[in-house]
Amino acid sequence: MRETDRSDPAEARAARAYHARCRYRFRLACLGFAVAFVMIGGRLVTLGFAGTEKSSGGGYDISTTVHRPDIFDRNGRLLATDIRGATLYADPKRVIDWDELAEQVASVLPSVNAKSLRKRLAGGSRFVRIKRELTPKQQAEIHELGLPGLGFIEEYRRVYPVGATASHVVGLVDVDNRGLAGIEKFVDDNPQLTMMSPQTDSGDESVTISLDVGVQHVLREELKTAMDTYKSKAAAGIVMDVRSGEVLALASLPDYDPNHREQALDKDRLNRIGFGVYEMGSVFKVFTTAGVLDYGLANLNTKYDASSPIHSGRFTISDYHGKGRPLTVPEVFIYSSNVGSAKEALHMGVTRHRAFLEKLGLLAPVTTELGPSASPIVPTHWQKLNTMTIAFGHGLSVTPLQLVTATAPLVNGGFAVQPTFLPRSAEDAMSASPRVLKEQTSLAMRKLMRMNVEKGTGKNADAEGYRVGGKTGTAEKVVKGRYSSSALLTSFLSTFPTDDPRYVVLVMLDEPQRVAVTHGYATAGWNAAPTVGKIVARIGPILGIQPKLEDGKGRFDAKVSATY
């Protein structure tokens, strides 16, 4: 009995120590499990929120597109915007059967090559982009396949609501939504250009450009009609405000739809206005006449002997329909005399003639938001013969954009306003533009351009009430090193209304044919001029130009001194 009593306290102490150790181990185990669960849960949450972020653990960025600002025309009409579209991708490590997946996806998406996809799945990447810009129907059909390892992500996709209508100005983007050309590229190069959109309440940024979609539509439609009517290879045109320099419309056909960017790769779809160089023909006579007047060498009564052709070495300069007599400056202009224009240029002399064209910007590229225009092709050795041929538009190749830019001072009072595709007031533009011509020269040129439409080669350009003035140009193209009388480039350079010029309009047709509607003629007076007349008649009301008749014919009656 005593023996038992002596052992009880020791056993009790041992039992208590044992139970204490058990409780400690149990609590430690519980704590370990709790920590493990917290760590696992935290990792799952982290992966849930950061599943698309790149990490050192081998993750990947599955979206490379960027969000772009909307682009609007001057009246708030949408030209370009972003939408979210589905992109199909695969995680090869989650794919059960690569061959089956490749075949099944290709059956829904014919543009996907099954063999190529199978090879990419075997490449070791955790992310294989299969196809961007899925339609809702395609996305639904892929989803119904129920194949493990496939997934969708939302990426930005650029869309152009007006399609090809303004493609050469607005431009386009690549598959990652980055600007490749036009205003799209300019926006990327100048991020400070964007501003809060006044057209929406979303707070998104936007860019407003100078184009007027209504004017743009008319220009493009009439150029397309002209191409079809006169069977020409291509056509191009531009409408520019002569005071602000704003380009309201620019079209070059054939063009492309930026919603289908692959079309832009076709070399025939280039922007001929800014990036094609051409010998423009007799439209250049506006500069020759302006030069001889501005230098004070002639006035509207001065005569130049155009009674016979000019012979220079093996070259002969003659008139298409020569009058066989001396011509006054207005007659040289309205009859489009090559001989008379050559003698006007000779009157200036080689040095002054070249300097005058350089002052107007015809010997250097024009830079706008679309980038520098193509460089003109200028004679390496500018001699007397060059001056004579350039006087009527041969021997110097320029872009149509240069031509229009150089025309602005001829009709706006003498200021060299530079073109822009962004909104700008006339006051701002004129105050920043140097004077390059006398005001009286500009007034005389407006009168001569109007006379040419009333009485000369530009009769078919008249749009009743809008006082159109202008100059025709028919240039022979060089084919196999020689000028070809059957391959013509025709153009009509115009301004309206000539009593208070607001706009310059240029239309150019590449190789128009002799058709019944032109009575077998292919010259500018029969194709480019009437195209301008139709354009002006349609855009005049859009631009708020009030039709006005003077003396029953809409004549320009500004007074120009005969002694000027």
Coordinates of C-alpha atoms in Angstrom, one line a residue:
M1 CA 0.0 0.0 0.0
R2 CA 2.8 2.4 0.9
E3 CA 4.7 1.3 -2.2
T4 CA 1.8 2.3 -4.4
D5 CA 1.4 5.7 -2.7
R6 CA 5.0 6.5 -3.3
S7 CA 4.8 5.9 -7.1
D8 CA 1.6 7.9 -7.7
P9 CA 3.1 11.4 -7.7
A10 CA 5.8 10.4 -10.2
E11 CA 3.4 8.8 -12.6
A12 CA 1.1 11.8 -12.4
R13 CA 3.9 14.1 -13.2
A14 CA 4.9 11.9 -16.1
A15 CA 1.4 11.9 -17.4
R16 CA 1.0 15.6 -17.2
A17 CA 4.3 16.1 -19.0
Y18 CA 3.2 13.7 -21.7
H19 CA -0.2 15.5 -22.2
A20 CA 1.6 18.8 -22.3
R21 CA 3.9 17.7 -25.0
C22 CA 0.9 16.3 -27.0
R23 CA -1.0 19.5 -26.7
Y24 CA 2.1 21.5 -27.8
R25 CA 2.6 19.2 -30.8
F26 CA -1.1 19.4 -31.7
R27 CA -1.1 23.2 -31.6
L28 CA 2.1 23.3 -33.6
A29 CA 0.6 21.1 -36.2
C30 CA -2.6 23.2 -36.3
L31 CA -0.5 26.3 -36.7
G32 CA 1.5 24.7 -39.5
F33 CA -1.7 23.7 -41.4
A34 CA -3.2 27.2 -40.9
V35 CA 0.0 28.8 -42.3
A36 CA 0.0 26.4 -45.2
F37 CA -3.6 27.1 -46.1
V38 CA -3.1 30.9 -45.8
M39 CA 0.0 30.6 -48.1
I40 CA -1.9 28.5 -50.6
G41 CA -4.9 30.7 -50.6
G42 CA -2.8 33.8 -50.9
R43 CA -1.0 32.3 -53.9
L44 CA -4.3 31.4 -55.6
V45 CA -5.6 35.0 -55.1
T46 CA -2.3 36.4 -56.5
L47 CA -2.5 34.1 -59.5
G48 CA -6.2 35.1 -60.0
F49 CA -5.4 38.8 -60.2
A50 CA -2.1 38.6 -61.9
G51 CA -2.5 35.7 -64.3
T52 CA -1.7 37.8 -67.4
E53 CA 1.4 39.6 -65.9
K54 CA 4.9 38.7 -67.0
S55 CA 7.0 37.3 -64.1
S56 CA 10.4 35.7 -63.6
G57 CA 8.6 32.4 -63.1
G58 CA 7.9 32.0 -66.8
G59 CA 4.6 33.8 -67.1
Y60 CA 3.7 35.7 -70.3
D61 CA 2.0 38.9 -71.5
I62 CA -1.0 37.7 -73.6
S63 CA -2.1 41.1 -74.8
T64 CA 0.2 43.4 -76.8
T65 CA -2.4 45.9 -78.3
V66 CA -2.5 49.5 -77.2
H67 CA -5.6 51.7 -76.7
R68 CA -5.8 54.6 -79.2
P69 CA -7.7 57.9 -79.2
D70 CA -10.8 58.3 -81.4
I71 CA -10.4 60.4 -84.5
F72 CA -13.1 62.8 -85.6
D73 CA -13.6 65.0 -88.6
R74 CA -14.1 68.8 -88.2
N75 CA -17.8 68.3 -87.6
G76 CA -17.5 65.6 -85.0
R77 CA -18.1 62.6 -87.3
L78 CA -16.2 59.5 -86.2
L79 CA -13.4 58.3 -88.5
A80 CA -11.6 55.8 -86.3
T81 CA -12.2 54.1 -83.0
D82 CA -11.2 51.1 -80.9
I83 CA -13.4 48.2 -80.0
R84 CA -12.6 45.1 -78.0
G85 CA -12.3 41.9 -80.0
A86 CA -11.6 38.3 -79.0
T87 CA -8.2 36.7 -79.6
L88 CA -7.9 32.9 -79.5
Y89 CA -4.9 31.4 -77.8
A90 CA -3.7 28.0 -76.5
D91 CA -1.7 26.9 -73.5
P92 CA 0.1 23.8 -74.9
K93 CA 0.8 22.3 -71.4
R94 CA -3.0 22.1 -70.9
V95 CA -3.8 20.6 -74.3
I96 CA -4.6 16.9 -74.2
D97 CA -4.1 16.1 -77.9
W98 CA -2.2 18.7 -80.1
D99 CA -3.2 17.0 -83.3
E100 CA -6.9 17.0 -82.5
L101 CA -6.9 20.6 -81.3
A102 CA -5.1 21.8 -84.5
E103 CA -7.6 19.9 -86.7
Q104 CA -10.6 21.1 -84.8
V105 CA -9.6 24.7 -84.7
A106 CA -8.7 24.7 -88.5
S107 CA -12.2 23.3 -89.2
V108 CA -13.8 26.4 -87.6
L109 CA -11.1 28.9 -88.8
P110 CA -10.1 28.0 -92.4
S111 CA -7.4 30.7 -92.3
V112 CA -5.5 28.7 -89.6
N113 CA -3.1 26.1 -91.0
A114 CA -3.4 22.9 -88.9
K115 CA 0.2 21.7 -89.6
S116 CA 1.7 25.1 -88.7
L117 CA -0.4 25.3 -85.5
R118 CA 0.7 21.8 -84.5
K119 CA 4.3 22.8 -84.9
R120 CA 3.8 26.0 -82.8
L121 CA 2.1 24.0 -80.0
A122 CA 5.2 21.8 -79.8
G123 CA 7.5 24.8 -79.6
G124 CA 7.7 24.8 -75.8
S125 CA 5.9 28.1 -75.2
R126 CA 3.1 28.5 -72.6
F127 CA 1.2 30.9 -74.9
V128 CA 0.4 30.4 -78.6
R129 CA -1.7 33.1 -80.2
I130 CA -3.8 31.4 -82.8
K131 CA -6.0 34.1 -84.3
R132 CA -6.9 37.7 -83.6
E133 CA -10.1 39.6 -84.3
L134 CA -12.6 36.7 -84.1
T135 CA -16.2 37.3 -85.0
P136 CA -18.7 36.6 -82.3
K137 CA -19.9 33.6 -84.4
Q138 CA -16.3 32.2 -84.6
Q139 CA -15.8 32.7 -80.9
A140 CA -19.0 30.8 -80.1
E141 CA -18.1 27.9 -82.4
I142 CA -14.6 27.6 -80.9
H143 CA -16.1 27.7 -77.4
E144 CA -18.5 24.8 -78.3
L145 CA -15.6 22.6 -79.3
G146 CA -14.9 22.3 -75.5
L147 CA -11.1 21.6 -76.0
P148 CA -8.9 22.0 -72.9
G149 CA -6.0 24.4 -73.3
L150 CA -7.9 27.0 -75.5
G151 CA -8.8 30.4 -74.2
F152 CA -9.8 33.9 -75.3
I153 CA -8.5 37.3 -74.4
E154 CA -9.9 40.7 -75.2
E155 CA -7.6 42.9 -77.3
Y156 CA -8.2 46.3 -78.8
R157 CA -9.1 46.3 -82.5
R158 CA -9.1 49.5 -84.6
V159 CA -12.1 50.1 -86.8
Y160 CA -12.8 52.7 -89.4
P161 CA -16.6 53.5 -89.8
V162 CA -16.2 55.3 -93.1
G163 CA -14.0 52.6 -94.6
A164 CA -11.9 53.7 -97.6
T165 CA -13.5 57.2 -97.8
A166 CA -10.6 58.9 -95.9
S167 CA -8.0 56.2 -95.8
H168 CA -5.1 58.2 -97.2
V169 CA -5.5 60.9 -94.6
V170 CA -6.6 58.9 -91.5
G171 CA -4.1 56.1 -92.3
L172 CA -4.0 52.7 -90.6
V173 CA -2.5 50.6 -87.8
D174 CA -0.7 47.3 -87.4
V175 CA -2.0 44.2 -85.6
D176 CA -0.8 45.6 -82.3
N177 CA -2.9 48.8 -82.9
R178 CA 0.2 51.0 -83.5
G179 CA 0.1 53.6 -86.2
L180 CA 1.6 52.8 -89.6
A181 CA 0.6 55.8 -91.7
G182 CA -1.4 59.0 -91.9
I183 CA -2.8 60.7 -88.9
E184 CA -2.6 57.4 -87.0
K185 CA 1.2 57.5 -87.2
F186 CA 1.2 61.2 -86.4
V187 CA -0.8 60.6 -83.2
D188 CA 1.8 58.0 -82.1
D189 CA 4.7 60.4 -82.8
N190 CA 2.9 63.3 -81.1
P191 CA 1.0 62.0 -78.0
Q192 CA 0.5 65.5 -76.7
L193 CA -1.9 66.0 -79.6
T194 CA -4.8 64.1 -77.9
M195 CA -7.4 66.0 -75.9
M196 CA -10.6 65.1 -74.0
S197 CA -13.3 64.2 -76.5
P198 CA -16.0 66.8 -76.8
Q199 CA -18.1 64.4 -78.8
T200 CA -18.7 61.9 -75.9
D201 CA -19.2 62.0 -72.2
S202 CA -16.9 59.1 -71.6
G203 CA -13.8 61.2 -70.9
D204 CA -11.9 59.3 -73.5
E205 CA -9.2 61.2 -75.4
S206 CA -9.7 62.1 -79.1
V207 CA -8.1 63.8 -82.0
T208 CA -10.0 66.2 -84.4
I209 CA -8.7 66.7 -87.9
S210 CA -9.5 69.2 -90.6
L211 CA -11.3 66.9 -93.0
D212 CA -15.0 67.4 -93.7
V213 CA -16.4 63.9 -94.4
G214 CA -19.2 65.4 -96.5
V215 CA -16.7 67.1 -98.8
Q216 CA -14.5 64.1 -98.7
H217 CA -17.3 61.8 -99.8
V218 CA -18.2 64.1 -102.8
L219 CA -14.6 64.3 -103.9
R220 CA -14.0 60.6 -103.8
E221 CA -17.3 59.8 -105.5
E222 CA -16.8 62.2 -108.3
L223 CA -13.2 61.0 -108.9
K224 CA -14.6 57.4 -109.1
T225 CA -17.2 58.5 -111.6
A226 CA -14.6 60.3 -113.6
M227 CA -12.4 57.2 -113.6
D228 CA -15.3 55.1 -114.9
T229 CA -16.5 57.7 -117.4
Y230 CA -13.1 58.5 -119.0
K231 CA -11.6 55.0 -118.5
S232 CA -8.5 56.4 -116.6
K233 CA -6.0 54.3 -114.7
A234 CA -6.1 56.4 -111.6
A235 CA -7.5 59.7 -110.2
A236 CA -6.6 62.0 -107.4
G237 CA -8.0 65.3 -105.9
I238 CA -7.7 67.7 -103.0
V239 CA -9.7 70.5 -101.5
M240 CA -7.8 73.1 -99.4
D241 CA -8.8 76.3 -97.6
V242 CA -6.5 79.0 -99.1
R243 CA -6.6 81.1 -96.0
S244 CA -6.1 78.6 -93.2
G245 CA -4.3 75.9 -95.2
E246 CA -6.7 73.3 -93.8
V247 CA -7.2 70.3 -96.1
L248 CA -10.9 69.5 -96.2
A249 CA -10.7 66.6 -98.5
L250 CA -8.0 64.4 -100.1
A251 CA -8.6 61.3 -102.2
S252 CA -6.4 59.1 -104.4
L253 CA -7.9 56.2 -106.4
P254 CA -7.5 53.3 -106.3
D255 CA -7.5 53.5 -102.5
Y256 CA -7.8 50.9 -99.7
D257 CA -10.0 50.1 -96.8
P258 CA -8.0 50.4 -93.6
N259 CA -10.3 47.8 -92.0
H260 CA -8.5 45.4 -94.4
R261 CA -4.9 46.6 -94.0
E262 CA -3.5 44.1 -96.4
Q263 CA -4.9 46.2 -99.3
A264 CA -2.5 49.0 -98.4
L265 CA 0.4 46.9 -99.6
D266 CA -0.7 47.3 -103.3
K267 CA 1.7 49.8 -104.8
D268 CA -1.1 51.2 -107.0
R269 CA -3.0 52.4 -103.9
L270 CA -0.4 55.0 -102.9
N271 CA -1.4 58.6 -102.0
R272 CA -0.7 60.3 -105.3
I273 CA -1.4 63.7 -103.9
G274 CA 1.4 63.7 -101.5
F275 CA 3.7 60.9 -102.6
G276 CA 3.6 60.8 -106.4
V277 CA 5.6 63.2 -108.6
Y278 CA 4.4 64.3 -112.0
E279 CA 5.1 66.7 -114.8
M280 CA 1.8 68.6 -114.4
G281 CA 1.6 70.3 -117.8
S282 CA -0.1 73.6 -118.5
V283 CA -1.4 74.2 -115.0
F284 CA 2.2 75.4 -114.4
K285 CA 1.4 78.4 -116.6
V286 CA -0.3 80.0 -113.5
F287 CA 3.2 80.3 -112.0
T288 CA 4.8 81.5 -115.2
T289 CA 2.3 84.3 -115.6
A290 CA 2.3 85.2 -111.9
G291 CA 6.1 85.5 -112.1
V292 CA 6.3 87.8 -115.0
L293 CA 3.6 90.0 -113.4
D294 CA 5.0 90.0 -109.9
Y295 CA 8.5 91.0 -111.1
G296 CA 6.9 93.9 -112.9
L297 CA 8.1 92.8 -116.3
A298 CA 4.7 92.7 -117.9
N299 CA 1.1 93.8 -117.3
L300 CA -2.2 92.6 -118.7
N301 CA -1.7 94.5 -121.9
T302 CA 1.8 93.2 -122.6
K303 CA 2.1 91.1 -125.8
Y304 CA 4.4 88.1 -126.5
D305 CA 5.0 86.9 -130.1
A306 CA 3.4 83.5 -130.4
S307 CA 3.1 83.6 -134.2
S308 CA 5.5 80.7 -134.8
P309 CA 7.1 77.8 -132.9
I310 CA 10.4 78.1 -131.0
H311 CA 13.3 76.0 -132.1
S312 CA 16.1 75.2 -129.7
G313 CA 18.6 72.7 -131.0
R314 CA 16.7 69.5 -131.9
F315 CA 13.6 70.6 -129.8
T316 CA 10.6 72.5 -131.1
I317 CA 8.1 74.3 -128.8
S318 CA 4.7 74.8 -130.5
D319 CA 1.1 75.4 -129.6
Y320 CA -1.7 72.9 -129.7
H321 CA -4.0 75.3 -131.4
G322 CA -1.8 78.3 -132.3
K323 CA -3.3 81.6 -133.2
G324 CA -0.4 82.6 -135.4
R325 CA 0.0 86.1 -133.9
P326 CA 1.3 88.0 -130.9
L327 CA -0.8 87.4 -127.8
T328 CA -1.5 89.5 -124.7
V329 CA -0.8 88.1 -121.3
P330 CA -4.6 87.1 -120.8
E331 CA -4.6 85.5 -124.3
V332 CA -1.4 83.5 -123.5
F333 CA -3.2 82.3 -120.4
I334 CA -6.7 81.5 -121.7
Y335 CA -5.5 80.0 -125.0
S336 CA -2.8 78.0 -123.1
S337 CA 0.0 79.0 -125.4
N338 CA 3.2 77.1 -124.9
V339 CA 5.1 79.5 -127.0
G340 CA 3.8 82.6 -125.2
S341 CA 4.5 81.0 -121.8
A342 CA 8.0 80.1 -122.8
K343 CA 8.7 83.7 -123.8
E344 CA 7.2 84.9 -120.5
A345 CA 9.7 82.7 -118.7
L346 CA 12.6 83.9 -120.9
H347 CA 11.6 87.4 -120.1
M348 CA 12.2 86.6 -116.4
G349 CA 15.5 84.8 -117.2
V350 CA 16.7 81.5 -115.8
T351 CA 17.8 82.8 -112.4
R352 CA 14.7 84.8 -111.6
H353 CA 12.4 82.1 -113.0
R354 CA 14.0 79.4 -110.8
A355 CA 14.0 81.8 -107.8
F356 CA 10.3 82.5 -108.2
L357 CA 9.3 78.8 -108.3
E358 CA 11.6 78.2 -105.3
K359 CA 9.9 81.0 -103.3
L360 CA 6.5 79.4 -103.9
G361 CA 7.8 76.0 -102.6
L362 CA 7.9 74.1 -105.8
L363 CA 11.5 73.0 -105.5
A364 CA 11.4 71.3 -102.1
P365 CA 9.1 68.8 -100.3
V366 CA 6.1 70.0 -98.4
T367 CA 5.8 68.7 -94.8
T368 CA 2.4 68.1 -93.2
E369 CA 1.1 65.8 -90.4
L370 CA 1.3 63.0 -93.0
G371 CA 5.1 63.5 -93.2
P372 CA 7.3 65.0 -95.9
S373 CA 5.9 64.8 -99.4
A374 CA 7.9 63.1 -102.1
S375 CA 10.8 65.2 -103.3
P376 CA 10.4 67.1 -106.7
I377 CA 12.5 66.1 -109.6
V378 CA 14.5 69.2 -110.5
P379 CA 16.9 69.6 -113.4
T380 CA 20.5 69.1 -112.4
H381 CA 21.7 71.8 -114.7
W382 CA 18.9 74.4 -115.1
Q383 CA 19.5 76.1 -118.4
K384 CA 17.6 78.2 -120.9
L385 CA 15.8 75.2 -122.4
N386 CA 14.7 74.0 -119.0
T387 CA 13.2 77.4 -118.2
M388 CA 11.2 77.3 -121.5
T389 CA 9.8 73.8 -121.0
I390 CA 9.1 74.2 -117.2
A391 CA 7.1 77.4 -118.1
F392 CA 4.4 75.1 -119.6
G393 CA 4.8 72.2 -117.1
H394 CA 7.4 69.8 -118.6
G395 CA 10.9 69.1 -117.2
L396 CA 10.0 69.6 -113.5
S397 CA 8.1 66.9 -111.6
V398 CA 6.3 67.9 -108.4
T399 CA 3.6 66.4 -106.1
P400 CA 0.1 67.7 -106.5
L401 CA 0.3 68.8 -102.8
Q402 CA 3.2 71.1 -103.8
L403 CA 1.1 72.4 -106.7
V404 CA -1.8 73.3 -104.5
T405 CA 0.4 74.8 -101.8
A406 CA 2.1 77.0 -104.3
T407 CA -1.3 78.1 -105.7
A408 CA -2.6 79.4 -102.4
P409 CA -0.7 82.7 -102.5
L410 CA -1.8 83.3 -106.1
V411 CA -5.4 83.6 -104.9
N412 CA -5.3 84.5 -101.2
G413 CA -3.6 87.9 -101.5
G414 CA 0.0 86.7 -101.7
F415 CA 0.6 84.7 -98.5
A416 CA 2.5 81.3 -98.5
V417 CA 0.0 79.4 -96.2
Q418 CA 1.2 75.9 -95.5
P419 CA -1.2 73.0 -95.7
T420 CA -2.4 71.2 -92.5
F421 CA -4.6 68.3 -91.6
L422 CA -5.4 69.7 -88.2
P423 CA -8.0 72.5 -87.5
R424 CA -6.5 76.0 -87.7
S425 CA -8.1 79.4 -88.1
A426 CA -7.5 81.6 -91.1
E427 CA -6.2 84.4 -88.7
D428 CA -3.6 82.2 -87.2
A429 CA -2.4 80.8 -90.5
M430 CA -2.2 84.2 -92.3
S431 CA -0.4 85.9 -89.4
A432 CA 2.2 83.1 -89.4
S433 CA 2.6 83.1 -93.2
P434 CA 5.2 85.2 -95.1
R435 CA 4.1 87.3 -98.1
V436 CA 5.6 86.0 -101.3
L437 CA 3.5 87.9 -103.9
K438 CA 2.2 91.3 -104.3
E439 CA -1.5 91.7 -103.6
Q440 CA -2.1 93.1 -107.0
T441 CA -0.5 90.0 -108.6
S442 CA -2.9 87.8 -106.7
L443 CA -5.8 89.9 -107.8
A444 CA -4.7 89.7 -111.5
M445 CA -4.3 85.9 -111.3
R446 CA -7.8 85.5 -109.9
K447 CA -9.1 87.5 -112.8
L448 CA -7.2 85.5 -115.3
M449 CA -8.3 82.2 -113.8
R450 CA -11.9 83.3 -114.0
M451 CA -11.5 84.5 -117.6
N452 CA -10.1 81.0 -118.5
V453 CA -13.3 79.4 -117.2
E454 CA -15.5 81.9 -118.9
K455 CA -13.7 82.1 -122.3
G456 CA -10.8 79.7 -122.4
T457 CA -9.9 76.0 -122.0
G458 CA -11.7 75.7 -118.6
K459 CA -15.2 76.3 -119.8
N460 CA -16.5 72.9 -118.8
A461 CA -15.5 73.6 -115.1
D462 CA -18.0 76.3 -114.6
A463 CA -20.4 75.7 -111.7
E464 CA -23.3 78.2 -112.0
G465 CA -23.2 80.8 -109.2
Y466 CA -19.9 79.7 -107.7
R467 CA -17.5 81.8 -109.8
V468 CA -15.0 79.0 -110.5
G469 CA -11.6 80.0 -111.9
G470 CA -8.8 77.8 -113.0
K471 CA -6.3 76.4 -115.5
T472 CA -6.2 73.2 -117.5
G473 CA -3.2 71.0 -117.8
T474 CA -2.6 68.1 -120.3
A475 CA 0.9 66.6 -119.9
E476 CA 2.3 63.8 -122.1
K477 CA 3.8 61.1 -119.9
V478 CA 7.2 59.6 -120.5
V479 CA 6.9 56.1 -121.9
K480 CA 10.1 54.1 -122.6
G481 CA 12.2 57.3 -122.4
R482 CA 10.0 59.3 -124.8
Y483 CA 6.9 61.5 -124.4
S484 CA 3.8 59.7 -125.5
S485 CA 0.8 61.5 -127.1
S486 CA -1.4 58.6 -126.2
A487 CA -0.5 58.5 -122.5
L488 CA -1.7 61.7 -120.9
L489 CA -1.9 63.1 -117.4
T490 CA -4.7 65.6 -117.3
S491 CA -5.5 68.1 -114.5
F492 CA -7.6 71.1 -113.6
L493 CA -6.3 73.5 -110.9
S494 CA -9.1 75.8 -109.7
T495 CA -10.2 78.2 -107.0
F496 CA -13.7 79.4 -106.0
P497 CA -15.3 81.8 -105.6
T498 CA -12.9 84.0 -107.5
D499 CA -14.3 87.3 -106.2
D500 CA -13.3 86.2 -102.7
P501 CA -11.3 83.0 -102.9
R502 CA -11.9 80.4 -100.1
Y503 CA -10.8 77.1 -101.6
V504 CA -8.5 75.6 -104.1
V505 CA -9.6 72.4 -105.8
L506 CA -7.3 70.2 -107.9
V507 CA -8.3 67.1 -109.9
M508 CA -5.9 64.9 -111.7
L509 CA -6.7 61.9 -114.0
D510 CA -4.1 59.4 -115.1
E511 CA -4.3 58.3 -118.8
P512 CA -8.0 59.1 -119.5
Q513 CA -9.1 57.7 -122.8
R514 CA -10.9 59.2 -125.8
V515 CA -14.5 58.4 -125.2
A516 CA -17.8 59.3 -126.9
V517 CA -18.9 61.7 -124.1
T518 CA -15.8 63.8 -124.8
H519 CA -16.3 63.7 -128.6
G520 CA -13.0 61.8 -129.0
Y521 CA -10.8 64.2 -127.0
A522 CA -8.7 63.2 -124.0
T523 CA -7.4 66.6 -122.9
A524 CA -8.1 68.2 -119.5
G525 CA -10.7 70.6 -120.7
W526 CA -12.9 67.6 -121.6
N527 CA -12.4 65.4 -118.5
A528 CA -10.6 67.0 -115.5
A529 CA -12.4 70.4 -115.9
P530 CA -16.0 69.1 -115.9
T531 CA -15.0 66.8 -112.9
V532 CA -14.0 69.9 -110.9
G533 CA -17.3 71.7 -112.0
K534 CA -19.3 68.8 -110.6
I535 CA -17.3 68.7 -107.3
V536 CA -17.7 72.5 -106.8
A537 CA -21.4 72.4 -107.5
R538 CA -21.9 69.7 -104.8
I539 CA -19.5 71.0 -102.1
G540 CA -20.4 74.7 -102.4
P541 CA -23.6 74.2 -100.3
I542 CA -21.8 72.0 -97.8
L543 CA -19.2 74.7 -97.2
G544 CA -21.8 77.4 -96.9
I545 CA -20.7 79.3 -100.1
Q546 CA -23.7 81.3 -101.3
P547 CA -24.3 81.1 -105.1
K548 CA -24.3 84.5 -106.7
L549 CA -25.0 85.7 -110.2
E550 CA -23.4 88.9 -111.5
D551 CA -24.5 90.2 -114.9
G552 CA -26.4 87.0 -115.4
K553 CA -23.2 84.9 -115.7
G554 CA -21.5 85.1 -112.3
R555 CA -18.6 87.0 -113.8
F556 CA -15.7 88.2 -111.6
D557 CA -15.8 92.0 -111.9
A558 CA -12.9 93.0 -109.6
K559 CA -10.9 95.9 -111.0
V560 CA -7.4 95.1 -112.0
S561 CA -5.2 97.9 -113.4
A562 CA -4.3 97.4 -117.0
T563 CA -1.0 99.0 -116.3
Y564 CA -0.1 96.5 -113.7

